[in-house]
Short mmCIF file of C-alpha atoms in Angstrom, two decimals:
data_model
loop_
_atom_site.label_atom_id
_atom_site.label_comp_id
_atom_site.label_asym_id
_atom_site.label_seq_id
_atom_site.Cartn_x
_atom_site.Cartn_y
_atom_site.Cartn_z
CA MET A 252 129.64 124.59 109.87
CA LEU A 253 126.32 125.85 111.28
CA ALA A 254 125.20 122.27 111.92
CA SER A 255 128.14 121.47 114.19
CA PHE A 256 127.69 124.84 115.92
CA PHE A 257 123.99 124.22 116.54
CA ALA A 258 124.49 120.67 117.82
CA THR A 259 127.15 121.58 120.37
CA PHE A 260 125.28 124.79 121.30
CA LEU A 261 122.15 122.82 122.14
CA ILE A 262 124.08 120.26 124.18
CA GLY A 263 125.98 122.99 126.02
CA LEU A 264 122.68 124.78 126.68
CA ARG A 265 120.89 121.70 128.03
CA GLU A 266 123.71 120.36 130.16
CA GLY A 267 124.68 123.82 131.36
CA LEU A 268 121.10 124.65 132.29
CA GLU A 269 120.87 121.47 134.36
CA ALA A 270 123.97 122.49 136.30
CA ALA A 271 122.80 126.12 136.59
CA LEU A 272 119.45 125.05 138.03
CA VAL A 273 121.13 122.77 140.56
CA VAL A 274 123.42 125.57 141.72
CA GLY A 275 120.48 127.97 141.77
CA ILE A 276 118.51 125.66 144.07
CA LEU A 277 121.48 125.34 146.45
CA VAL A 278 122.15 129.10 146.54
CA ALA A 279 118.46 129.95 147.03
CA TYR A 280 118.13 127.49 149.90
CA LEU A 281 121.21 128.80 151.71
CA THR A 282 119.89 132.34 151.25
CA ARG A 283 116.50 131.33 152.61
CA LEU A 284 118.22 129.83 155.66
CA ASP A 285 120.09 133.13 156.12
CA ARG A 286 123.40 131.29 155.71
CA ARG A 287 125.08 133.54 153.18
CA ASP A 288 128.30 132.91 155.06
CA ALA A 289 128.26 129.38 153.60
CA LEU A 290 128.02 130.56 149.98
CA PRO A 291 131.81 130.99 149.46
CA LYS A 292 132.31 127.34 150.44
CA LEU A 293 129.59 126.25 148.02
CA TRP A 294 131.11 128.33 145.21
CA THR A 295 134.52 126.83 145.98
CA GLY A 296 133.09 123.37 145.32
CA VAL A 297 131.42 124.57 142.11
CA GLY A 298 134.69 126.14 140.95
CA LEU A 299 136.60 122.93 141.62
CA ALA A 300 134.02 120.99 139.58
CA VAL A 301 134.38 123.39 136.63
CA ALA A 302 138.18 123.12 136.88
CA LEU A 303 137.89 119.32 136.84
CA ALA A 304 135.77 119.38 133.68
CA LEU A 305 138.19 121.76 131.95
CA GLY A 306 141.14 119.69 133.07
CA VAL A 307 139.60 116.47 131.74
CA GLY A 308 138.96 118.13 128.39
CA ALA A 309 142.51 119.51 128.20
CA ILE A 310 144.07 116.15 129.06
CA PHE A 311 142.07 114.34 126.40
CA THR A 312 142.68 117.03 123.78
CA PHE A 313 146.40 117.62 124.21
CA GLY A 314 147.30 114.17 125.50
CA ALA A 315 145.96 112.53 122.36
CA TYR A 316 148.56 114.27 120.21
CA MET A 317 151.33 112.26 121.89
CA LEU A 318 149.73 108.92 121.01
CA THR A 319 150.00 106.78 117.91
CA PHE A 320 147.11 106.82 115.45
CA GLU A 321 145.78 103.51 116.73
CA ALA A 322 146.05 104.68 120.33
CA GLN A 323 144.23 107.91 119.48
CA GLU A 324 141.40 105.98 117.88
CA LEU A 325 141.24 103.60 120.83
CA LEU A 326 141.12 106.53 123.25
CA GLY A 327 138.48 108.30 121.22
CA GLY A 328 136.33 105.20 120.89
CA GLY A 329 136.58 104.34 124.56
CA LEU A 330 135.74 107.85 125.73
CA SER A 331 132.84 108.05 123.29
CA LEU A 332 131.42 104.84 124.73
CA LEU A 333 131.79 106.31 128.23
CA ALA A 334 130.07 109.52 127.11
CA VAL A 335 127.15 107.56 125.65
CA ALA A 336 126.78 105.57 128.87
CA MET A 337 126.82 108.72 131.03
CA VAL A 338 124.38 110.62 128.81
CA THR A 339 121.97 107.69 128.65
CA TRP A 340 122.07 107.30 132.43
CA MET A 341 121.54 111.03 132.95
CA ILE A 342 118.54 111.14 130.61
CA PHE A 343 116.69 108.46 132.57
CA TRP A 344 117.93 109.73 135.93
CA MET A 345 116.41 113.14 135.20
CA GLN A 346 113.11 111.52 134.29
CA LYS A 347 113.04 109.62 137.57
CA ALA A 348 114.63 112.05 140.03
CA GLY A 349 113.68 115.42 138.55
CA ARG A 350 110.52 115.76 140.62
CA THR A 351 112.35 115.25 143.91
CA LEU A 352 115.56 117.02 142.94
CA LYS A 353 114.85 120.17 144.95
CA ALA A 354 114.05 118.24 148.13
CA GLY A 355 117.12 116.05 147.71
CA LEU A 356 119.46 118.98 147.22
CA GLU A 357 118.03 120.85 150.20
CA GLY A 358 118.39 117.75 152.35
CA GLY A 359 122.01 117.52 151.27
CA ILE A 360 122.57 121.14 152.27
CA ASP A 361 121.06 120.46 155.72
CA LYS A 362 123.49 117.59 156.26
CA ALA A 363 126.42 119.60 154.87
CA LEU A 364 125.75 122.49 157.27
CA ARG A 365 126.10 120.04 160.14
CA GLY A 366 129.22 118.50 158.65
CA GLY A 367 131.55 121.49 158.49
CA VAL A 368 133.42 123.41 155.81
CA TRP A 369 134.49 120.54 153.59
CA ALA A 370 130.99 119.09 153.51
CA LEU A 371 129.68 122.25 151.82
CA VAL A 372 132.59 122.29 149.40
CA ALA A 373 131.86 118.64 148.62
CA ILE A 374 128.16 119.14 147.91
CA GLY A 375 128.96 122.02 145.54
CA PHE A 376 131.60 119.90 143.83
CA VAL A 377 129.52 116.73 143.48
CA SER A 378 126.42 118.61 142.30
CA VAL A 379 128.27 120.11 139.33
CA ALA A 380 131.13 117.67 138.65
CA ARG A 381 128.88 114.96 137.27
CA GLU A 382 127.28 117.35 134.79
CA GLY A 383 130.64 118.88 133.92
CA VAL A 384 132.48 115.65 133.18
CA GLU A 385 129.52 114.26 131.24
CA THR A 386 129.32 117.42 129.14
CA THR A 387 133.08 117.42 128.54
CA LEU A 388 133.11 113.81 127.34
CA LEU A 389 130.10 114.26 125.06
CA LEU A 390 131.33 117.50 123.53
CA TRP A 391 134.85 116.13 123.13
CA SER A 392 133.51 113.10 121.27
CA MET A 393 131.33 115.26 119.03
CA VAL A 394 134.11 117.73 118.24
CA GLN A 395 136.40 114.84 117.28
CA SER A 396 133.79 113.35 114.97
CA PHE A 397 132.87 116.67 113.30
CA GLY A 398 136.43 117.66 112.48
CA GLU A 399 135.46 121.35 112.91
CA SER A 400 136.88 121.94 116.37
CA PRO A 401 136.81 125.80 116.49
CA VAL A 402 133.18 126.08 115.31
CA ALA A 403 131.92 123.21 117.44
CA LEU A 404 133.79 124.48 120.50
CA LEU A 405 132.39 127.98 119.99
CA GLY A 406 128.87 126.55 119.88
CA ALA A 407 129.45 124.66 123.13
CA LEU A 408 130.86 127.71 124.92
CA LEU A 409 127.99 129.94 123.80
CA GLY A 410 125.51 127.26 124.85
CA LEU A 411 127.04 127.06 128.31
CA ALA A 412 127.14 130.86 128.63
CA THR A 413 123.48 131.10 127.58
CA ALA A 414 122.60 128.42 130.13
CA VAL A 415 124.25 130.39 132.94
CA VAL A 416 122.34 133.55 131.99
CA LEU A 417 119.00 131.70 131.70
CA GLY A 418 119.60 129.89 134.98
CA TRP A 419 120.24 133.21 136.72
CA PHE A 420 117.07 134.78 135.27
CA ILE A 421 114.98 131.74 136.24
CA ALA A 422 116.37 131.64 139.77
CA ARG A 423 115.61 135.36 140.19
CA GLY A 424 112.04 134.87 138.98
CA MET A 425 112.68 137.11 135.97
CA LEU A 426 112.02 134.41 133.38
CA ARG A 427 109.30 131.78 133.14
CA LEU A 428 110.36 128.80 131.06
CA ASN A 429 108.60 125.49 130.58
CA LEU A 430 111.59 123.46 131.73
CA GLY A 431 109.70 120.18 131.60
CA ARG A 432 109.01 120.60 127.91
CA PHE A 433 112.54 121.90 127.28
CA PHE A 434 114.20 118.88 128.89
CA THR A 435 111.80 116.47 127.18
CA TRP A 436 112.58 117.75 123.69
CA THR A 437 116.32 118.10 124.30
CA GLY A 438 116.32 114.66 125.94
CA GLY A 439 114.86 113.19 122.75
CA PHE A 440 117.51 115.02 120.74
CA LEU A 441 120.21 113.64 123.03
CA VAL A 442 119.01 110.09 122.41
CA VAL A 443 119.63 110.53 118.69
CA VAL A 444 122.93 112.35 119.29
CA ALA A 445 124.09 109.57 121.62
CA ALA A 446 123.26 107.00 118.95
CA GLY A 447 125.48 108.91 116.51
CA VAL A 448 128.30 109.16 119.05
CA LEU A 449 127.99 105.42 119.68
CA ALA A 450 128.25 104.70 115.96
CA TYR A 451 131.33 106.91 115.69
CA ALA A 452 132.83 105.17 118.72
CA PHE A 453 132.59 101.83 116.94
CA HIS A 454 134.16 103.44 113.85
CA ASP A 455 137.13 104.54 115.99
CA LEU A 456 137.46 101.11 117.56
CA GLN A 457 137.43 99.51 114.12
CA GLU A 458 140.16 101.88 112.93
CA ALA A 459 142.16 101.04 116.07
CA GLY A 460 141.92 97.34 115.20
CA VAL A 461 140.04 96.47 118.37
CA LEU A 462 136.96 95.47 116.38
CA PRO A 463 136.94 93.80 112.96
CA GLY A 464 136.02 96.06 110.09
CA PRO A 465 136.94 97.41 106.66
CA PHE A 466 140.27 98.75 107.96
CA GLY A 467 141.68 95.33 108.90
CA ALA A 468 143.01 92.32 107.08
CA GLY A 469 139.78 90.36 107.61
CA ALA A 470 137.60 92.79 105.67
CA PRO A 471 135.45 91.24 102.90
CA ILE A 472 136.79 92.13 99.46
CA ASP A 473 134.75 92.71 96.31
CA ALA A 474 136.25 90.42 93.67
CA ALA A 475 135.30 92.78 90.84
CA THR A 476 136.90 95.95 92.24
CA GLY A 477 139.43 94.61 94.74
CA LEU A 478 138.05 97.05 97.31
CA VAL A 479 136.26 96.40 100.57
CA ALA A 480 132.79 95.12 99.77
CA THR A 481 129.78 97.41 100.23
CA GLY A 482 126.18 96.47 100.93
CA TRP A 483 125.04 92.95 101.76
CA ALA A 484 128.22 91.58 100.22
CA GLY A 485 130.15 93.41 102.92
CA PHE A 486 128.11 92.12 105.86
CA PRO A 487 129.09 92.08 108.69
CA PHE A 488 132.61 93.59 108.66
CA GLY A 489 132.55 95.67 105.46
CA TRP A 490 130.76 98.85 104.45
CA ALA A 491 126.99 98.98 104.88
CA PHE A 492 126.75 101.78 102.33
CA ASP A 493 128.86 104.43 100.64
CA VAL A 494 127.12 107.52 99.27
CA SER A 495 130.24 109.70 99.25
CA ALA A 496 129.77 110.38 95.56
CA THR A 497 126.37 111.92 96.29
CA VAL A 498 127.00 113.43 99.73
CA ALA A 499 130.59 114.67 100.02
CA PRO A 500 132.01 113.90 103.50
CA ASP A 501 133.10 117.52 104.00
CA SER A 502 129.89 119.07 102.66
CA ALA A 503 127.45 121.10 104.77
CA LEU A 504 124.80 118.40 104.32
CA ALA A 505 127.11 115.68 105.63
CA VAL A 506 128.02 117.76 108.67
CA LEU A 507 124.35 118.55 109.31
CA LEU A 508 123.34 114.90 109.16
CA GLN A 509 126.22 113.80 111.36
CA ALA A 510 125.50 116.52 113.91
CA THR A 511 121.81 115.67 114.16
CA VAL A 512 121.32 111.97 113.46
CA GLY A 513 124.86 110.57 113.41
CA PHE A 514 124.81 109.84 109.67
CA MET A 515 128.09 109.53 107.80
CA PRO A 516 128.29 109.19 103.99
CA GLN A 517 130.24 105.95 104.46
CA MET A 518 129.36 103.70 107.40
CA THR A 519 130.32 100.19 108.38
CA TRP A 520 127.80 97.50 109.18
CA ILE A 521 128.83 97.53 112.83
CA GLN A 522 128.18 101.28 112.99
CA VAL A 523 124.73 100.93 111.45
CA ILE A 524 123.80 98.02 113.71
CA ALA A 525 124.97 99.92 116.80
CA TRP A 526 122.93 103.00 115.82
CA VAL A 527 119.76 101.01 115.08
CA VAL A 528 119.96 98.87 118.22
CA TYR A 529 120.58 101.88 120.48
CA VAL A 530 117.64 103.87 119.08
CA ALA A 531 115.38 100.80 119.05
CA VAL A 532 116.07 100.14 122.74
CA VAL A 533 116.50 103.60 124.25
CA ALA A 534 113.90 105.64 122.32
CA PRO A 535 110.87 103.54 123.42
CA LEU A 536 112.09 103.59 127.03
CA PHE A 537 112.49 107.36 126.85
CA VAL A 538 109.00 107.83 125.39
CA ARG A 539 107.53 105.55 128.05
CA GLY A 540 109.24 107.62 130.73
CA VAL A 541 107.83 110.84 129.24
CA ARG A 542 104.31 109.39 129.20
CA ALA A 543 104.66 108.14 132.77
CA GLY A 544 105.78 111.59 133.88
CA ARG A 545 102.63 113.15 132.42
CA ARG A 546 100.19 110.93 134.29
CA PRO A 547 98.02 112.77 136.84
CA ARG A 548 99.57 112.95 140.28
CA PRO A 549 98.07 113.67 143.71
CA SER A 550 97.91 117.36 144.60
CA SER A 551 100.19 116.70 147.58
CA SER A 552 103.16 115.98 145.31
CA PRO A 553 106.25 117.89 146.62
CA LEU A 554 106.93 119.41 143.22
CA THR A 555 104.19 120.21 140.75
CA PRO A 556 105.10 119.11 137.19
CA LEU A 557 105.80 122.14 135.08
CA ALA A 558 103.38 121.10 132.37
CA GLU A 559 100.61 120.97 134.97
CA SER A 560 101.55 124.07 136.99
CA ARG A 561 99.08 126.93 137.25
CA PRO A 562 99.69 130.14 135.29
CA ASP A 563 100.05 132.01 138.57
CA ALA A 564 102.53 129.51 140.05
CA ALA A 565 105.42 130.97 142.00
CA PRO A 566 108.73 131.42 140.17
CA ALA A 567 110.37 128.90 142.51
CA THR A 568 108.05 126.18 141.19
CA VAL A 569 108.95 127.03 137.64
CA ALA A 570 112.64 127.13 138.42
CA THR A 571 112.83 123.80 140.19
CA SER A 572 110.32 121.59 138.42
CA ILE A 573 112.55 120.09 135.76
CA ALA A 574 110.96 116.72 135.11
CA PRO A 575 108.87 116.30 131.94
#
């Protein structure tokens, strides 16, 4: 129970803090330009983005109940794959664009102010919608896999609420937080979480019959037991392992492992292969990006990396330097 709460809380906190910082940059820049009259238009766009994210989550949650079991599994698997793709892209995008994020957002505001009412609404919407839809898909996939919807949903909501409060304190200069280190560690956690979501996506697709696996007619059968083969005898479309007798699927340990590393007491070979390949490819790229972001940079850089900022740096630097 606590494991699913913690996992969704951390994801809600990270993704929510990204969105809160983006909105904070936009609001601060409009205030600095003495264009408070444009703030209602910006907040309209932000509100529409939040409504979109909530609407997407509601459609997926309640719409799935009207589908057959196979269709539900197909929907869940497909959306989980989409969530993994979006999260992976966002992790590397933040590594690359985080140092110029403030300048890019302010440039967008300058163009929007020349473009009229709808341009400001659009920049508020686009700046938050991407984060919102990504967060909705990832949390929806995790809640489905945990099977503890109320607890996992509560963790996500508290994480988002905490992110809004922290974002407000940071934007006001009332809180100094090493955002570079925060996003680096949570980015690493997201890599592992995404690997688990990917593995569960393949499990759903196997149950839907889209991919071969132990749920279909072509599953390898153990001649001695008449059950689907486990271990090397079950490669590649049977069970890779089954430790359900040792780790009960509904136990706290099983939930903890699934919430953190994507482990399930019984996993197919395709799930295991997907998890290993994802981590083997993405983790080294992520680490390389972290190391590249810590290399010394010229003092004229538009945004000083948080890890290298001076103790007496202005709050604005701390609030907007979000790259590792």
